[in-house]
Amino acid sequence: QAPDVLILQEVDRVAHLNAIAAALETNQPGTDWQQRNINRTNTTTGQSFLAILTRFPIANVNHTLLTAEGEVIAACPNHPRLAARAAIGATITVDGKPFAVFSTRNEFISGDCVAAEQNRRFKAWANATYPSVTHLYGGDFNMLPTGQAYPVITTNPTAIDAWREA
C-alpha cells in the first residue's frame, strides 16, 4: 500500500510514530512523511497519542479536549469519564485544494450517550476551527450505526462512513 494520510489513535509512544514514518519513507522512496501528534496523558490510562501522518505539507495544527478525566456530562450523569478524550486537526493541501484532517478517540460506556456528547463537541470544534474546507474525520468513535452517537457525525453536514460502506 502507498497511503497519503494516516490517522492514528491509541499509539503508546512517539517512537512508534517515528518507526511508522520511517517505514513509510522506506516503502515510498523520495517521500517525506510529516507527523503531528498530541499526548492524551491522564492518571487512569497513562500515555496515549493521537496522530496525523501525511506525505503532504501540514499546516494549521490545532487540538482540543473533548472531555476531561473524571468529568460528568450532564446528559449522562451515571457515567463519569474514566479518561480524558481529545482531538487533533490539521490542514493539508492536495493538488491546490485544502482539506482538514482529524484524529480523535471517543469513550464508550454502557451505551453511547458519552460518545454522542463527545461527537457533538468534536464536530462543533472541527467546524469552528476549520470552516469552509472538506473534512476527513478519522478515529475510534466507539459508536454503533444504530446508536445515538452515529447521526451526530453523519448528518449536518452529511458525512460518508467509509468503514460502514466497506
C-alpha atoms as an extended CHARMM CRD file, in Angstrom:
* protein
*
       166  EXT
         1         1  GLN       CA              0.0000000000        0.0000000000        0.0000000000  PROA      1               0.0000000000
         2         2  ALA       CA              1.0430000000        3.5770000000       -0.6020000000  PROA      2               0.0000000000
         3         3  PRO       CA             -1.1800000000        5.7520000000        1.5950000000  PROA      3               0.0000000000
         4         4  ASP       CA             -1.2650000000        9.5400000000        1.5010000000  PROA      4               0.0000000000
         5         5  VAL       CA             -2.5910000000       10.1200000000        5.0220000000  PROA      5               0.0000000000
         6         6  LEU       CA             -2.6530000000        8.0060000000        8.1820000000  PROA      6               0.0000000000
         7         7  ILE       CA             -4.8870000000        8.9030000000       11.1090000000  PROA      7               0.0000000000
         8         8  LEU       CA             -3.9400000000        7.0250000000       14.2670000000  PROA      8               0.0000000000
         9         9  GLN       CA             -5.2620000000        6.6160000000       17.7990000000  PROA      9               0.0000000000
        10        10  GLU       CA             -4.0060000000        4.8710000000       20.9280000000  PROA      10              0.0000000000
        11        11  VAL       CA             -0.3450000000        4.9310000000       19.9430000000  PROA      11              0.0000000000
        12        12  ASP       CA              1.7160000000        4.0960000000       23.0200000000  PROA      12              0.0000000000
        13        13  ARG       CA              4.9180000000        6.0090000000       22.2520000000  PROA      13              0.0000000000
        14        14  VAL       CA              6.2030000000        8.6880000000       19.9160000000  PROA      14              0.0000000000
        15        15  ALA       CA              8.9240000000        6.1730000000       18.9940000000  PROA      15              0.0000000000
        16        16  HSD       CA              6.1850000000        4.0640000000       17.3940000000  PROA      16              0.0000000000
        17        17  LEU       CA              5.0940000000        7.0530000000       15.3010000000  PROA      17              0.0000000000
        18        18  ASN       CA              8.6920000000        7.6630000000       14.2430000000  PROA      18              0.0000000000
        19        19  ALA       CA              9.0260000000        3.9860000000       13.2610000000  PROA      19              0.0000000000
        20        20  ILE       CA              5.8260000000        4.1420000000       11.2160000000  PROA      20              0.0000000000
        21        21  ALA       CA              7.0130000000        7.2910000000        9.4190000000  PROA      21              0.0000000000
        22        22  ALA       CA             10.4110000000        5.6770000000        8.7280000000  PROA      22              0.0000000000
        23        23  ALA       CA              8.7440000000        2.5380000000        7.3500000000  PROA      23              0.0000000000
        24        24  LEU       CA              6.5270000000        4.6550000000        5.0890000000  PROA      24              0.0000000000
        25        25  GLU       CA              9.5480000000        6.5620000000        3.7970000000  PROA      25              0.0000000000
        26        26  THR       CA             11.3490000000        3.2700000000        3.1080000000  PROA      26              0.0000000000
        27        27  ASN       CA              8.2690000000        1.9350000000        1.3060000000  PROA      27              0.0000000000
        28        28  GLN       CA              7.8450000000        5.1640000000       -0.6870000000  PROA      28              0.0000000000
        29        29  PRO       CA             11.3790000000        6.3590000000       -1.5630000000  PROA      29              0.0000000000
        30        30  GLY       CA             11.6560000000       10.1070000000       -2.0160000000  PROA      30              0.0000000000
        31        31  THR       CA              8.5460000000       10.7920000000        0.0610000000  PROA      31              0.0000000000
        32        32  ASP       CA              8.9730000000       12.8180000000        3.2440000000  PROA      32              0.0000000000
        33        33  TRP       CA              6.3470000000       11.8760000000        5.8300000000  PROA      33              0.0000000000
        34        34  GLN       CA              5.3230000000       14.5070000000        8.3480000000  PROA      34              0.0000000000
        35        35  GLN       CA              3.5890000000       13.8110000000       11.6220000000  PROA      35              0.0000000000
        36        36  ARG       CA              1.7670000000       15.7760000000       14.2580000000  PROA      36              0.0000000000
        37        37  ASN       CA              0.5590000000       14.2400000000       17.4870000000  PROA      37              0.0000000000
        38        38  ILE       CA             -0.8810000000       15.0590000000       20.8500000000  PROA      38              0.0000000000
        39        39  ASN       CA             -0.4490000000       13.1680000000       24.0840000000  PROA      39              0.0000000000
        40        40  ARG       CA             -3.6610000000       12.4100000000       25.8840000000  PROA      40              0.0000000000
        41        41  THR       CA             -1.9210000000       11.7670000000       29.2160000000  PROA      41              0.0000000000
        42        42  ASN       CA             -4.0990000000       11.1280000000       32.2330000000  PROA      42              0.0000000000
        43        43  THR       CA             -3.6770000000        9.3080000000       35.5120000000  PROA      43              0.0000000000
        44        44  THR       CA             -6.0260000000        6.4460000000       34.6420000000  PROA      44              0.0000000000
        45        45  THR       CA             -4.5050000000        5.0510000000       31.4700000000  PROA      45              0.0000000000
        46        46  GLY       CA             -1.1190000000        6.7300000000       31.0380000000  PROA      46              0.0000000000
        47        47  GLN       CA              0.1230000000        7.9720000000       27.7000000000  PROA      47              0.0000000000
        48        48  SER       CA             -1.9190000000        7.5600000000       24.5610000000  PROA      48              0.0000000000
        49        49  PHE       CA             -1.1980000000        9.5350000000       21.4200000000  PROA      49              0.0000000000
        50        50  LEU       CA             -3.4500000000       10.6980000000       18.6190000000  PROA      50              0.0000000000
        51        51  ALA       CA             -1.5730000000       11.3480000000       15.3910000000  PROA      51              0.0000000000
        52        52  ILE       CA             -1.8080000000       12.5200000000       11.8160000000  PROA      52              0.0000000000
        53        53  LEU       CA              0.8980000000       11.3480000000        9.4060000000  PROA      53              0.0000000000
        54        54  THR       CA              0.8910000000       12.5400000000        5.8150000000  PROA      54              0.0000000000
        55        55  ARG       CA              3.1170000000       12.9440000000        2.8010000000  PROA      55              0.0000000000
        56        56  PHE       CA              1.5290000000       16.3650000000        2.1950000000  PROA      56              0.0000000000
        57        57  PRO       CA              2.6590000000       19.5380000000        3.9710000000  PROA      57              0.0000000000
        58        58  ILE       CA              0.8580000000       20.0320000000        7.2870000000  PROA      58              0.0000000000
        59        59  ALA       CA             -0.3600000000       23.4500000000        8.4190000000  PROA      59              0.0000000000
        60        60  ASN       CA             -2.8030000000       24.9770000000       10.8990000000  PROA      60              0.0000000000
        61        61  VAL       CA             -2.4150000000       22.2600000000       13.5580000000  PROA      61              0.0000000000
        62        62  ASN       CA             -4.8530000000       22.5300000000       16.4680000000  PROA      62              0.0000000000
        63        63  HSD       CA             -6.1430000000       20.2920000000       19.2300000000  PROA      63              0.0000000000
        64        64  THR       CA             -8.9340000000       20.2850000000       21.7650000000  PROA      64              0.0000000000
        65        65  LEU       CA            -10.0190000000       18.4190000000       24.8650000000  PROA      65              0.0000000000
        66        66  LEU       CA            -13.4190000000       16.7920000000       24.2860000000  PROA      66              0.0000000000
        67        67  THR       CA            -13.9140000000       15.6220000000       27.8700000000  PROA      67              0.0000000000
        68        68  ALA       CA            -11.6890000000       15.7270000000       30.9200000000  PROA      68              0.0000000000
        69        69  GLU       CA            -10.7800000000       12.7760000000       33.0900000000  PROA      69              0.0000000000
        70        70  GLY       CA            -13.4930000000       12.3140000000       35.7010000000  PROA      70              0.0000000000
        71        71  GLU       CA            -15.8600000000       14.8020000000       34.0080000000  PROA      71              0.0000000000
        72        72  VAL       CA            -19.5540000000       14.0920000000       34.4420000000  PROA      72              0.0000000000
        73        73  ILE       CA            -21.5750000000       15.0150000000       31.3710000000  PROA      73              0.0000000000
        74        74  ALA       CA            -24.9670000000       16.4400000000       32.3600000000  PROA      74              0.0000000000
        75        75  ALA       CA            -26.8210000000       14.3070000000       29.8110000000  PROA      75              0.0000000000
        76        76  CYS       CA            -25.0290000000       11.1440000000       31.0450000000  PROA      76              0.0000000000
        77        77  PRO       CA            -24.8090000000       11.6440000000       34.8390000000  PROA      77              0.0000000000
        78        78  ASN       CA            -24.2400000000        7.9760000000       35.6830000000  PROA      78              0.0000000000
        79        79  HSD       CA            -21.0450000000        7.6980000000       33.6330000000  PROA      79              0.0000000000
        80        80  PRO       CA            -18.0920000000        9.8440000000       34.7810000000  PROA      80              0.0000000000
        81        81  ARG       CA            -15.2420000000        9.8690000000       32.2850000000  PROA      81              0.0000000000
        82        82  LEU       CA            -12.5760000000        7.3330000000       33.0410000000  PROA      82              0.0000000000
        83        83  ALA       CA            -10.0660000000        9.0210000000       30.7720000000  PROA      83              0.0000000000
        84        84  ALA       CA             -9.5980000000       12.3190000000       29.0030000000  PROA      84              0.0000000000
        85        85  ARG       CA            -10.5990000000       12.3750000000       25.3330000000  PROA      85              0.0000000000
        86        86  ALA       CA             -9.1680000000       14.7650000000       22.7840000000  PROA      86              0.0000000000
        87        87  ALA       CA             -8.8800000000       15.5130000000       19.0720000000  PROA      87              0.0000000000
        88        88  ILE       CA             -6.1630000000       16.8520000000       16.7880000000  PROA      88              0.0000000000
        89        89  GLY       CA             -6.7450000000       18.5480000000       13.4520000000  PROA      89              0.0000000000
        90        90  ALA       CA             -4.5700000000       19.9520000000       10.6910000000  PROA      90              0.0000000000
        91        91  THR       CA             -4.8120000000       21.2810000000        7.1840000000  PROA      91              0.0000000000
        92        92  ILE       CA             -3.1860000000       19.5350000000        4.2340000000  PROA      92              0.0000000000
        93        93  THR       CA             -3.2210000000       20.7150000000        0.6340000000  PROA      93              0.0000000000
        94        94  VAL       CA             -3.7170000000       18.2220000000       -2.1830000000  PROA      94              0.0000000000
        95        95  ASP       CA             -3.4590000000       19.4560000000       -5.7750000000  PROA      95              0.0000000000
        96        96  GLY       CA             -4.0320000000       23.0210000000       -4.5760000000  PROA      96              0.0000000000
        97        97  LYS       CA             -7.1560000000       22.1470000000       -2.5680000000  PROA      97              0.0000000000
        98        98  PRO       CA             -7.1000000000       22.4030000000        1.2530000000  PROA      98              0.0000000000
        99        99  PHE       CA             -8.5230000000       19.6220000000        3.4180000000  PROA      99              0.0000000000
       100       100  ALA       CA             -8.8550000000       19.3990000000        7.1820000000  PROA      100             0.0000000000
       101       101  VAL       CA             -7.8690000000       16.0280000000        8.6370000000  PROA      101             0.0000000000
       102       102  PHE       CA             -8.6450000000       14.8810000000       12.1680000000  PROA      102             0.0000000000
       103       103  SER       CA             -7.8320000000       12.1290000000       14.6250000000  PROA      103             0.0000000000
       104       104  THR       CA             -9.9640000000       11.5070000000       17.6970000000  PROA      104             0.0000000000
       105       105  ARG       CA            -10.9320000000        8.7830000000       20.1240000000  PROA      105             0.0000000000
       106       106  ASN       CA            -14.2120000000        8.6450000000       21.9970000000  PROA      106             0.0000000000
       107       107  GLU       CA            -15.3060000000        6.7080000000       25.0240000000  PROA      107             0.0000000000
       108       108  PHE       CA            -17.9940000000        4.0220000000       25.0990000000  PROA      108             0.0000000000
       109       109  ILE       CA            -19.5400000000        3.2210000000       28.4440000000  PROA      109             0.0000000000
       110       110  SER       CA            -22.8990000000        1.4850000000       28.8900000000  PROA      110             0.0000000000
       111       111  GLY       CA            -24.3680000000        2.8050000000       25.6690000000  PROA      111             0.0000000000
       112       112  ASP       CA            -23.2620000000        5.6940000000       23.5430000000  PROA      112             0.0000000000
       113       113  CYS       CA            -24.5530000000        8.7290000000       25.4400000000  PROA      113             0.0000000000
       114       114  VAL       CA            -20.9720000000        9.7620000000       26.1880000000  PROA      114             0.0000000000
       115       115  ALA       CA            -19.8100000000        9.2040000000       22.6000000000  PROA      115             0.0000000000
       116       116  ALA       CA            -22.7490000000       11.2990000000       21.3480000000  PROA      116             0.0000000000
       117       117  GLU       CA            -21.6780000000       14.2430000000       23.5310000000  PROA      117             0.0000000000
       118       118  GLN       CA            -18.0440000000       13.8380000000       22.5520000000  PROA      118             0.0000000000
       119       119  ASN       CA            -19.1190000000       13.7400000000       18.8810000000  PROA      119             0.0000000000
       120       120  ARG       CA            -21.1180000000       16.9700000000       19.3440000000  PROA      120             0.0000000000
       121       121  ARG       CA            -18.1100000000       18.6810000000       20.9100000000  PROA      121             0.0000000000
       122       122  PHE       CA            -15.7510000000       17.2890000000       18.2580000000  PROA      122             0.0000000000
       123       123  LYS       CA            -17.9160000000       18.3690000000       15.3380000000  PROA      123             0.0000000000
       124       124  ALA       CA            -18.5450000000       21.8580000000       16.7600000000  PROA      124             0.0000000000
       125       125  TRP       CA            -14.8040000000       22.3260000000       17.2810000000  PROA      125             0.0000000000
       126       126  ALA       CA            -13.9240000000       20.9590000000       13.8210000000  PROA      126             0.0000000000
       127       127  ASN       CA            -16.4730000000       23.1860000000       12.0680000000  PROA      127             0.0000000000
       128       128  ALA       CA            -15.4360000000       26.3030000000       14.0060000000  PROA      128             0.0000000000
       129       129  THR       CA            -11.6910000000       25.6910000000       13.6760000000  PROA      129             0.0000000000
       130       130  TYR       CA            -11.6440000000       24.5710000000       10.0350000000  PROA      130             0.0000000000
       131       131  PRO       CA            -14.5950000000       26.2520000000        8.2960000000  PROA      131             0.0000000000
       132       132  SER       CA            -15.1710000000       26.1440000000        4.5530000000  PROA      132             0.0000000000
       133       133  VAL       CA            -12.9060000000       23.1720000000        3.7880000000  PROA      133             0.0000000000
       134       134  THR       CA            -13.6410000000       19.4890000000        3.2700000000  PROA      134             0.0000000000
       135       135  HSD       CA            -13.1960000000       17.4680000000        6.4680000000  PROA      135             0.0000000000
       136       136  LEU       CA            -11.7250000000       13.9810000000        6.7240000000  PROA      136             0.0000000000
       137       137  TYR       CA            -12.5390000000       12.5140000000       10.1450000000  PROA      137             0.0000000000
       138       138  GLY       CA            -10.6390000000        9.5180000000       11.4030000000  PROA      138             0.0000000000
       139       139  GLY       CA            -10.7280000000        7.8870000000       14.7400000000  PROA      139             0.0000000000
       140       140  ASP       CA            -12.1080000000        5.4180000000       17.1740000000  PROA      140             0.0000000000
       141       141  PHE       CA            -15.5490000000        6.9230000000       17.6210000000  PROA      141             0.0000000000
       142       142  ASN       CA            -16.8010000000        3.9960000000       19.7490000000  PROA      142             0.0000000000
       143       143  MET       CA            -20.2830000000        4.1280000000       18.2960000000  PROA      143             0.0000000000
       144       144  LEU       CA            -22.7080000000        1.8320000000       16.5690000000  PROA      144             0.0000000000
       145       145  PRO       CA            -24.5820000000        2.7430000000       13.3680000000  PROA      145             0.0000000000
       146       146  THR       CA            -27.8200000000        2.1640000000       15.2910000000  PROA      146             0.0000000000
       147       147  GLY       CA            -26.8540000000        4.3180000000       18.2790000000  PROA      147             0.0000000000
       148       148  GLN       CA            -27.4390000000        7.9570000000       19.2020000000  PROA      148             0.0000000000
       149       149  ALA       CA            -23.7990000000        8.9890000000       18.5930000000  PROA      149             0.0000000000
       150       150  TYR       CA            -23.7970000000        7.9170000000       14.9330000000  PROA      150             0.0000000000
       151       151  PRO       CA            -26.0830000000       10.5610000000       13.3920000000  PROA      151             0.0000000000
       152       152  VAL       CA            -24.1940000000       13.3060000000       15.2330000000  PROA      152             0.0000000000
       153       153  ILE       CA            -21.2140000000       12.6100000000       12.9600000000  PROA      153             0.0000000000
       154       154  THR       CA            -23.0180000000       11.5290000000        9.7910000000  PROA      154             0.0000000000
       155       155  THR       CA            -25.5230000000       14.4070000000        9.4550000000  PROA      155             0.0000000000
       156       156  ASN       CA            -25.4280000000       18.2000000000        9.2140000000  PROA      156             0.0000000000
       157       157  PRO       CA            -23.4360000000       18.3210000000        7.0080000000  PROA      157             0.0000000000
       158       158  THR       CA            -23.7650000000       14.8620000000        5.5540000000  PROA      158             0.0000000000
       159       159  ALA       CA            -20.7620000000       12.6150000000        6.0510000000  PROA      159             0.0000000000
       160       160  ILE       CA            -19.9700000000        9.2650000000        4.4800000000  PROA      160             0.0000000000
       161       161  ASP       CA            -18.9210000000        6.4960000000        6.8460000000  PROA      161             0.0000000000
       162       162  ALA       CA            -16.2520000000        4.6720000000        4.8290000000  PROA      162             0.0000000000
       163       163  TRP       CA            -15.9930000000        1.9080000000        7.4520000000  PROA      163             0.0000000000
       164       164  ARG       CA            -19.7080000000        1.1220000000        7.1890000000  PROA      164             0.0000000000
       165       165  GLU       CA            -19.5790000000        1.3610000000        3.3860000000  PROA      165             0.0000000000
       166       166  ALA       CA            -16.6690000000       -1.0940000000        3.2830000000  PROA      166             0.0000000000
